[in-house]
Tab-separated table of C-alpha atoms and ligand atoms in Angstrom:
chain	number	residue	atom	x	y	z
A	13	MET	CA	0.000	0.000	0.000
A	14	THR	CA	1.308	3.448	-0.890
A	15	GLN	CA	0.757	6.497	1.202
A	16	THR	CA	-0.279	9.760	-0.364
A	17	PRO	CA	1.895	12.598	0.859
A	18	ALA	CA	-0.068	15.453	2.435
A	19	VAL	CA	1.095	17.925	-0.186
A	20	GLN	CA	-0.416	15.778	-2.952
A	21	ALA	CA	-3.780	15.623	-1.215
A	22	GLU	CA	-3.881	19.423	-1.193
A	23	PHE	CA	-2.621	19.844	-4.745
A	24	LEU	CA	-4.534	22.570	-6.529
A	25	PRO	CA	-4.898	21.677	-10.207
A	26	PHE	CA	-5.055	24.463	-12.782
A	27	THR	CA	-8.548	23.318	-13.724
A	28	ARG	CA	-11.114	20.664	-12.811
A	29	PRO	CA	-14.654	20.060	-14.121
A	30	GLU	CA	-17.642	20.169	-11.761
A	31	ILE	CA	-20.155	17.381	-12.463
A	32	ASP	CA	-23.125	16.939	-10.133
A	33	GLU	CA	-24.798	13.731	-8.906
A	34	GLU	CA	-27.902	14.387	-11.005
A	35	THR	CA	-25.740	14.300	-14.140
A	36	ILE	CA	-23.951	11.150	-13.022
A	37	ALA	CA	-27.322	9.458	-12.380
A	38	GLY	CA	-28.515	10.704	-15.788
A	39	VAL	CA	-25.506	9.123	-17.467
A	40	ALA	CA	-26.265	5.812	-15.760
A	41	GLU	CA	-29.822	6.061	-17.062
A	42	VAL	CA	-28.594	6.612	-20.620
A	43	LEU	CA	-26.249	3.641	-20.301
A	44	ARG	CA	-29.173	1.450	-19.188
A	45	SER	CA	-31.534	2.799	-21.848
A	46	GLY	CA	-30.179	0.716	-24.710
A	47	TRP	CA	-29.442	3.831	-26.835
A	48	ILE	CA	-25.970	5.124	-26.039
A	49	THR	CA	-24.695	6.786	-29.219
A	50	THR	CA	-26.223	9.771	-31.068
A	51	GLY	CA	-29.964	9.859	-30.365
A	52	PRO	CA	-32.512	11.508	-28.070
A	53	GLN	CA	-29.964	13.067	-25.676
A	54	ASN	CA	-28.220	14.767	-28.598
A	55	GLN	CA	-31.543	16.106	-29.848
A	56	ARG	CA	-32.253	17.532	-26.392
A	57	PHE	CA	-28.738	18.978	-26.112
A	58	GLU	CA	-28.959	20.633	-29.537
A	59	ALA	CA	-32.405	22.024	-28.734
A	60	ALA	CA	-31.232	23.427	-25.378
A	61	LEU	CA	-28.214	25.082	-26.983
A	62	SER	CA	-30.347	26.432	-29.818
A	63	GLU	CA	-32.719	27.968	-27.280
A	64	ARG	CA	-29.780	29.643	-25.575
A	65	PHE	CA	-28.699	31.130	-28.914
A	66	GLY	CA	-32.053	32.630	-29.829
A	67	GLY	CA	-33.365	29.673	-31.832
A	68	ARG	CA	-30.466	29.453	-34.288
A	69	PRO	CA	-29.736	25.925	-35.567
A	70	VAL	CA	-27.082	24.087	-33.532
A	71	ARG	CA	-25.410	20.768	-34.323
A	72	THR	CA	-23.193	18.762	-31.953
A	73	PHE	CA	-19.930	17.004	-32.806
A	74	ASN	CA	-17.474	14.736	-31.007
A	75	SER	CA	-14.861	17.484	-30.473
A	76	GLY	CA	-14.361	21.207	-30.785
A	77	THR	CA	-11.791	20.450	-33.468
A	78	ALA	CA	-14.321	18.519	-35.585
A	79	THR	CA	-16.807	21.345	-35.040
A	80	LEU	CA	-14.362	23.940	-36.385
A	81	GLU	CA	-13.401	21.797	-39.359
A	82	ILE	CA	-17.016	21.202	-40.316
A	83	GLY	CA	-17.708	24.920	-39.933
A	84	LEU	CA	-15.061	25.573	-42.587
A	85	ARG	CA	-16.447	22.822	-44.834
A	86	VAL	CA	-19.995	24.160	-44.549
A	87	ALA	CA	-18.629	27.603	-45.493
A	88	GLY	CA	-17.182	25.960	-48.606
A	89	ILE	CA	-13.547	26.609	-47.688
A	90	GLY	CA	-11.051	24.397	-49.512
A	91	PRO	CA	-7.899	24.264	-51.645
A	92	GLY	CA	-6.738	27.640	-52.943
A	93	ASP	CA	-8.516	29.557	-50.158
A	94	GLU	CA	-6.841	31.592	-47.423
A	95	VAL	CA	-8.217	31.800	-43.906
A	96	ILE	CA	-6.953	34.468	-41.526
A	97	THR	CA	-6.486	33.641	-37.844
A	98	THR	CA	-4.273	34.260	-34.805
A	99	PRO	CA	-1.061	32.359	-34.025
A	100	LEU	CA	-1.760	32.655	-30.256
A	101	THR	CA	-4.237	29.794	-29.985
A	102	TRP	CA	-4.583	26.069	-29.538
A	103	VAL	CA	-3.078	24.488	-32.662
A	104	ALA	CA	-6.476	22.981	-33.578
A	105	THR	CA	-7.544	26.374	-34.946
A	106	SER	CA	-4.996	26.455	-37.757
A	107	ASN	CA	-4.691	22.669	-38.143
A	108	VAL	CA	-8.286	22.476	-39.375
A	109	ILE	CA	-7.563	25.164	-41.987
A	110	ILE	CA	-4.808	22.920	-43.340
A	111	ALA	CA	-7.052	19.845	-42.977
A	112	VAL	CA	-9.635	21.256	-45.399
A	113	GLY	CA	-6.854	22.040	-47.879
A	114	ALA	CA	-6.809	25.802	-47.308
A	115	THR	CA	-3.902	28.039	-46.253
A	116	PRO	CA	-3.680	29.563	-42.777
A	117	ILE	CA	-2.642	33.228	-42.733
A	118	PHE	CA	-1.600	34.522	-39.339
A	119	VAL	CA	-1.992	38.044	-37.990
A	120	ASP	CA	-0.284	39.047	-34.730
A	121	VAL	CA	-2.276	39.710	-31.548
A	122	ASP	CA	-3.083	42.932	-29.754
A	123	PRO	CA	-1.037	42.674	-26.529
A	124	LYS	CA	-3.901	44.168	-24.485
A	125	THR	CA	-6.544	41.606	-25.425
A	126	ARG	CA	-4.183	38.862	-26.675
A	127	ASN	CA	-6.690	38.370	-29.520
A	128	ILE	CA	-6.084	38.994	-33.234
A	129	ASP	CA	-5.069	42.629	-33.845
A	130	LEU	CA	-7.852	44.166	-35.909
A	131	ASP	CA	-5.602	47.096	-36.854
A	132	LEU	CA	-3.402	44.601	-38.738
A	133	LEU	CA	-6.076	42.265	-40.053
A	134	GLU	CA	-7.234	44.153	-43.129
A	135	ALA	CA	-3.699	44.360	-44.556
A	136	ALA	CA	-3.566	40.527	-44.574
A	137	ILE	CA	-6.628	40.181	-46.823
A	138	THR	CA	-5.852	39.096	-50.393
A	139	PRO	CA	-8.071	38.101	-53.349
A	140	ARG	CA	-7.779	34.498	-52.082
A	141	THR	CA	-9.028	35.269	-48.580
A	142	ARG	CA	-12.337	33.504	-47.973
A	143	ALA	CA	-12.844	33.500	-44.223
A	144	LEU	CA	-11.807	34.971	-40.888
A	145	MET	CA	-11.344	32.741	-37.859
A	146	PRO	CA	-11.122	34.890	-34.742
A	147	VAL	CA	-10.349	33.120	-31.455
A	148	HIS	CA	-11.871	34.455	-28.234
A	149	LEU	CA	-8.803	33.625	-26.161
A	150	ALA	CA	-9.432	32.830	-22.492
A	151	GLY	CA	-13.097	33.674	-23.130
A	152	LEU	CA	-12.477	37.344	-23.937
A	153	PRO	CA	-14.273	38.067	-27.205
A	154	THR	CA	-12.549	39.700	-30.149
A	155	ASP	CA	-14.203	43.058	-30.986
A	156	MET	CA	-17.217	41.640	-32.834
A	157	ASP	CA	-18.416	44.971	-34.256
A	158	ARG	CA	-15.097	45.700	-35.929
A	159	LEU	CA	-14.469	42.121	-37.042
A	160	TYR	CA	-17.874	41.698	-38.695
A	161	ALA	CA	-17.563	45.134	-40.315
A	162	ILE	CA	-14.296	44.002	-41.923
A	163	ALA	CA	-15.856	40.673	-42.992
A	164	GLU	CA	-18.795	42.462	-44.572
A	165	ARG	CA	-16.611	45.024	-46.349
A	166	HIS	CA	-14.605	42.222	-47.996
A	167	GLY	CA	-17.370	39.634	-48.450
A	168	LEU	CA	-15.759	37.082	-46.102
A	169	ARG	CA	-17.255	34.248	-44.087
A	170	VAL	CA	-16.546	34.131	-40.355
A	171	VAL	CA	-16.086	30.920	-38.377
A	172	GLU	CA	-15.582	32.012	-34.780
A	173	ASP	CA	-13.375	29.730	-32.702
A	174	ALA	CA	-15.423	30.258	-29.563
A	175	ALA	CA	-14.097	27.011	-28.014
A	176	GLN	CA	-13.303	28.932	-24.811
A	177	ALA	CA	-16.124	31.471	-24.962
A	178	LEU	CA	-19.382	29.738	-23.963
A	179	GLY	CA	-21.388	32.309	-21.998
A	180	ALA	CA	-19.106	35.211	-22.984
A	181	ARG	CA	-20.753	38.364	-24.295
A	182	TRP	CA	-20.118	41.194	-26.673
A	183	ASN	CA	-21.889	44.409	-25.695
A	184	GLY	CA	-24.631	42.510	-23.892
A	185	ARG	CA	-25.184	39.880	-26.600
A	186	GLU	CA	-24.074	36.330	-25.951
A	187	ILE	CA	-21.376	34.894	-28.227
A	188	GLY	CA	-23.194	32.367	-30.450
A	189	SER	CA	-26.475	34.306	-30.552
A	190	PHE	CA	-25.315	36.526	-33.424
A	191	GLY	CA	-22.750	36.454	-36.217
A	192	ASP	CA	-21.989	33.898	-38.939
A	193	MET	CA	-20.846	30.458	-37.698
A	194	ILE	CA	-19.743	29.940	-34.099
A	195	SER	CA	-17.827	26.886	-32.898
A	196	PHE	CA	-17.717	25.756	-29.251
A	197	SER	CA	-15.759	23.009	-27.495
A	198	PHE	CA	-16.886	20.937	-24.508
A	199	HIS	CA	-13.465	19.547	-23.598
A	200	PRO	CA	-13.179	19.004	-19.804
A	201	ASN	CA	-11.056	22.158	-19.421
A	202	LYS	CA	-13.730	24.379	-20.962
A	203	ASN	CA	-16.419	26.231	-18.973
A	204	LEU	CA	-18.955	23.495	-19.853
A	205	THR	CA	-18.001	19.911	-20.628
A	206	SER	CA	-19.494	16.862	-22.359
A	207	ILE	CA	-16.205	14.985	-21.665
A	208	GLU	CA	-15.239	15.534	-25.303
A	209	GLY	CA	-17.493	17.336	-27.725
A	210	GLY	CA	-18.418	20.541	-29.458
A	211	ALA	CA	-21.283	22.418	-31.060
A	212	LEU	CA	-21.652	24.614	-34.115
A	213	VAL	CA	-24.158	27.459	-34.400
A	214	LEU	CA	-25.292	27.789	-38.018
A	215	ASN	CA	-27.337	30.250	-40.055
A	216	ASN	CA	-30.152	28.157	-41.524
A	217	ALA	CA	-31.640	24.696	-42.036
A	218	GLU	CA	-29.683	24.124	-45.242
A	219	GLU	CA	-26.335	24.668	-43.500
A	220	ALA	CA	-27.494	22.450	-40.628
A	221	ARG	CA	-28.317	19.610	-43.049
A	222	LEU	CA	-24.902	19.938	-44.676
A	223	ALA	CA	-23.239	19.873	-41.230
A	224	GLU	CA	-25.176	16.679	-40.438
A	225	LYS	CA	-23.883	15.083	-43.626
A	226	TYR	CA	-20.261	16.007	-42.908
A	227	ARG	CA	-20.795	14.680	-39.383
A	228	LEU	CA	-21.724	11.186	-40.534
A	229	GLN	CA	-20.192	9.898	-43.787
A	230	GLY	CA	-22.202	12.248	-46.002
A	231	VAL	CA	-25.312	10.161	-45.481
A	232	THR	CA	-28.861	11.370	-46.139
A	233	ARG	CA	-31.654	8.993	-45.189
A	234	THR	CA	-35.132	8.991	-46.695
A	235	GLY	CA	-38.206	6.945	-45.811
A	236	ILE	CA	-37.715	3.779	-43.785
A	237	ASP	CA	-34.964	2.279	-45.942
A	238	GLY	CA	-33.571	4.961	-48.301
A	239	MET	CA	-29.988	6.198	-48.178
A	240	ASP	CA	-27.747	8.320	-50.361
A	241	VAL	CA	-24.252	9.816	-50.058
A	242	ASP	CA	-23.504	12.924	-52.127
A	243	VAL	CA	-20.594	14.502	-50.194
A	244	LEU	CA	-17.586	13.004	-48.423
A	245	GLY	CA	-18.356	13.070	-44.719
A	246	GLY	CA	-16.507	11.640	-41.741
A	247	LYS	CA	-17.305	10.193	-38.332
A	248	PHE	CA	-17.801	13.126	-35.991
A	249	ASN	CA	-21.051	12.405	-34.137
A	250	LEU	CA	-21.403	12.878	-30.378
A	251	THR	CA	-22.511	9.974	-28.185
A	252	ASP	CA	-25.695	10.255	-26.126
A	253	VAL	CA	-23.636	9.559	-22.992
A	254	ALA	CA	-21.572	12.676	-23.739
A	255	ALA	CA	-24.640	14.719	-24.671
A	256	ARG	CA	-26.226	13.773	-21.322
A	257	VAL	CA	-23.167	15.147	-19.508
A	258	GLY	CA	-23.463	18.397	-21.470
A	259	LEU	CA	-27.194	18.614	-20.742
A	260	GLY	CA	-26.499	18.165	-17.041
A	261	GLN	CA	-23.948	21.000	-17.151
A	262	LEU	CA	-26.013	23.524	-19.073
A	263	PRO	CA	-28.354	24.614	-16.239
A	264	HIS	CA	-25.238	25.428	-14.180
A	265	LEU	CA	-23.358	27.375	-16.867
A	266	ASP	CA	-24.337	30.840	-15.656
A	267	ARG	CA	-23.469	29.960	-12.063
A	268	PHE	CA	-20.153	28.444	-13.215
A	269	ASN	CA	-19.281	31.623	-15.110
A	270	ALA	CA	-20.386	33.881	-12.248
A	271	ARG	CA	-18.116	31.979	-9.887
A	272	ARG	CA	-15.185	32.241	-12.315
A	273	ARG	CA	-15.784	35.974	-12.494
A	274	VAL	CA	-15.659	36.340	-8.704
A	275	LEU	CA	-12.420	34.358	-8.600
A	276	ALA	CA	-10.916	36.458	-11.408
A	277	GLN	CA	-11.870	39.639	-9.563
A	278	ARG	CA	-10.146	38.283	-6.469
A	279	TYR	CA	-6.999	37.557	-8.489
A	280	PHE	CA	-6.876	41.226	-9.535
A	281	ASP	CA	-7.484	42.402	-5.947
A	282	ARG	CA	-4.733	40.187	-4.549
A	283	PHE	CA	-2.182	40.877	-7.284
A	284	LYS	CA	-2.644	44.642	-6.974
A	285	ASP	CA	0.639	46.383	-6.148
A	286	GLY	CA	2.236	43.054	-5.203
A	287	ALA	CA	5.824	41.966	-5.888
A	288	ALA	CA	4.949	40.180	-9.159
A	289	VAL	CA	3.104	43.110	-10.691
A	290	ARG	CA	5.832	45.532	-9.551
A	291	ALA	CA	8.397	43.271	-11.267
A	292	GLY	CA	6.516	43.527	-14.568
A	293	VAL	CA	4.244	40.465	-14.540
A	294	ALA	CA	1.317	41.299	-16.860
A	295	LEU	CA	-2.243	40.461	-15.821
A	296	PRO	CA	-5.046	39.804	-18.330
A	297	LEU	CA	-7.350	42.605	-19.479
A	298	ALA	CA	-9.789	43.234	-16.603
A	299	ASP	CA	-12.953	42.921	-18.715
A	300	PHE	CA	-15.909	42.153	-16.464
A	301	ASP	CA	-18.551	42.941	-19.085
A	302	ASN	CA	-17.693	40.466	-21.820
A	303	SER	CA	-15.310	37.707	-20.702
A	304	ASN	CA	-16.509	34.356	-19.346
A	305	TRP	CA	-13.168	34.052	-17.499
A	306	HIS	CA	-12.253	30.758	-19.087
A	307	MET	CA	-8.652	31.256	-17.935
A	308	PHE	CA	-6.609	33.660	-15.834
A	309	GLN	CA	-3.238	34.041	-17.513
A	310	ILE	CA	-0.270	36.049	-16.372
A	311	VAL	CA	2.673	36.841	-18.639
A	312	LEU	CA	6.123	36.660	-17.050
A	313	PRO	CA	8.615	39.341	-18.111
A	314	ILE	CA	11.042	36.699	-19.382
A	315	GLY	CA	14.633	37.896	-19.650
A	316	GLU	CA	14.201	40.802	-17.265
A	317	ALA	CA	16.284	41.043	-14.082
A	318	GLY	CA	14.747	39.034	-11.233
A	319	CYS	CA	12.312	37.088	-13.445
A	320	PRO	CA	12.600	33.300	-13.152
A	321	THR	CA	12.564	31.200	-16.322
A	322	ARG	CA	9.118	29.734	-17.016
A	323	PRO	CA	10.137	26.142	-16.203
A	324	ASP	CA	11.651	27.334	-12.899
A	325	PHE	CA	8.520	29.364	-12.165
A	326	MET	CA	6.148	26.461	-12.942
A	327	MET	CA	8.301	23.996	-10.994
A	328	ALA	CA	8.299	26.267	-7.931
A	329	MET	CA	4.506	26.573	-8.181
A	330	LYS	CA	4.240	22.792	-8.416
A	331	GLU	CA	6.430	22.422	-5.326
A	332	SER	CA	3.997	24.767	-3.548
A	333	GLY	CA	1.218	22.351	-4.528
A	334	ILE	CA	-0.171	24.506	-7.344
A	335	GLY	CA	-0.766	23.363	-10.910
A	336	THR	CA	-0.144	25.744	-13.804
A	337	SER	CA	-0.184	25.327	-17.556
A	338	VAL	CA	0.772	27.058	-20.828
A	339	HIS	CA	-1.860	28.324	-23.305
A	340	TYR	CA	-0.248	28.605	-25.780
A	341	PRO	CA	3.125	28.286	-27.447
A	342	PRO	CA	2.987	30.331	-30.689
A	343	VAL	CA	1.515	28.074	-33.360
A	344	HIS	CA	3.723	29.484	-36.141
A	345	LEU	CA	6.868	28.233	-34.376
A	346	PHE	CA	5.822	24.561	-34.398
A	347	THR	CA	7.803	22.413	-36.850
A	348	LEU	CA	4.801	21.810	-39.116
A	349	TYR	CA	4.326	25.550	-39.483
A	350	ARG	CA	8.032	26.346	-39.860
A	351	GLN	CA	7.976	23.865	-42.747
A	352	ARG	CA	5.298	26.063	-44.289
A	353	GLY	CA	7.558	29.127	-44.130
A	354	PHE	CA	6.778	30.622	-40.739
A	355	GLY	CA	9.504	31.506	-38.231
A	356	GLU	CA	10.785	33.744	-35.447
A	357	GLY	CA	10.219	37.452	-35.582
A	358	MET	CA	7.055	37.312	-37.700
A	359	PHE	CA	4.579	37.925	-34.865
A	360	PRO	CA	6.487	39.635	-32.039
A	361	HIS	CA	3.594	40.113	-29.574
A	362	THR	CA	2.528	36.487	-29.943
A	363	GLU	CA	6.133	35.343	-29.471
A	364	ARG	CA	6.637	37.426	-26.312
A	365	ILE	CA	3.287	36.411	-24.794
A	366	GLY	CA	3.721	32.794	-25.863
A	367	ALA	CA	7.140	32.650	-24.185
A	368	GLY	CA	5.934	34.095	-20.873
A	369	THR	CA	2.305	33.062	-20.509
A	370	VAL	CA	1.245	30.922	-17.547
A	371	SER	CA	-2.327	29.875	-16.788
A	372	LEU	CA	-3.110	29.977	-13.074
A	373	PRO	CA	-5.732	27.771	-11.411
A	374	LEU	CA	-9.282	28.888	-12.181
A	375	PHE	CA	-12.262	26.559	-11.791
A	376	THR	CA	-15.646	26.665	-10.122
A	377	ALA	CA	-14.842	24.617	-7.015
A	378	MET	CA	-11.847	26.787	-6.097
A	379	THR	CA	-12.124	28.734	-2.860
A	380	ASP	CA	-11.216	32.377	-2.273
A	381	ALA	CA	-8.402	31.098	-0.042
A	382	ASP	CA	-7.057	29.078	-2.990
A	383	VAL	CA	-6.698	32.298	-4.984
A	384	ASP	CA	-4.880	33.953	-2.100
A	385	ARG	CA	-2.525	30.993	-1.889
A	386	VAL	CA	-1.772	31.104	-5.619
A	387	VAL	CA	-1.036	34.828	-5.580
A	388	ALA	CA	1.216	34.472	-2.530
A	389	ALA	CA	3.152	31.721	-4.314
A	390	VAL	CA	3.526	33.881	-7.439
A	391	ASP	CA	4.598	36.971	-5.488
A	392	ALA	CA	7.139	34.888	-3.559
A	393	GLN	CA	9.044	34.310	-6.818
A	394	PHE	CA	9.693	38.029	-7.416
B	412	PLP	C1	-10.211	23.506	-26.920
B	412	PLP	C2	-9.969	24.322	-28.120
B	412	PLP	C3	-10.158	23.824	-29.417
B	412	PLP	C4	-10.446	22.390	-29.734
B	412	PLP	O1	-11.431	21.802	-29.000
B	412	PLP	P1	-11.368	20.218	-28.718
B	412	PLP	O2	-12.713	19.950	-28.128
B	412	PLP	O3	-10.247	19.980	-27.764
B	412	PLP	O4	-11.177	19.535	-30.007
B	412	PLP	C5	-9.982	24.682	-30.485
B	412	PLP	N1	-9.616	25.949	-30.299
B	412	PLP	C6	-9.423	26.470	-29.085
B	412	PLP	C7	-9.053	27.906	-28.945
B	412	PLP	C8	-9.571	25.669	-27.952
B	412	PLP	O5	-9.342	26.182	-26.744
């Protein structure tokens, strides 16, 4: 028998999903029902999400990545097309552009919001540009008024990577309830989980039908026995077990996000005028109108006197019983992207933020005292 050291028992992870007993019982019911893959639970989940987004059609998928890729396919993006996005994101965003045969074009981020810099975006548009893929990093929306104005001016589709932005708002309107196509992820780290999964908000019934075809081998069924395949689809459907988890989470989403907001506010209060901030550690933009506080990320002033390296910083946090993580290394510096001609110096803000960013613990079951403990451990390193 092994003994768990005390420090491990108290370890504060950087995130952890909150799943209630009602949901767990609901999952057991689905498992006993005899129908465990895509079926009635998915229909209920799609309907509940659609209701949240003002009645717009919503289709579920087995990951946020699949959701994004199908969004591009429904928009008709393919070989020869350029799609503009940010290099400060999870690599899924640009991988799916390559997966549909299109070319990712990166534009650096605005260091204040850490989202795509809209002052630079228009200069990246060429005659081959077909779509914009903004990412609402850490749940802070990109300026939707400006972005959609640019899209309209140039006749471009928009597939929002809102993987992190469920429940976030732009000027009082919820992300997903307006705009072109909006893609969410329900990975366990996100503000709402279905274990794995995602959902796409579409414009009309025709797009929804096309999304359904791409989701399952391109199949259209008619009558009791009819079947045809007229496009190449894949295998991206969500199981009913997963949909039941998502359904169980949805009534709690607003409470989850409210709790995250309180914790984020406490982070700002505790960091204020502390050693880390005085040493040049950057806090996120304090946006309490729009963000869903998916993450709380600080940026270390790497290379400046008195600043630890990021591995040293993260290791010291770990030794204090605190989990941290990195979201994200700049996508354009990965080998696959270097092979496509990207390299150092192309997106300086992304490179600086990517080198120094650290995600601190932020999840619904965290206590106020946990925040205080995290901030004390950060300040102690400066
Ligand atoms: C999580 C995430 C994805 C992908 O979602 P999965 O469900 O993990 O496939 C895409 N983009 C961003 C910005 C994400 O955070």
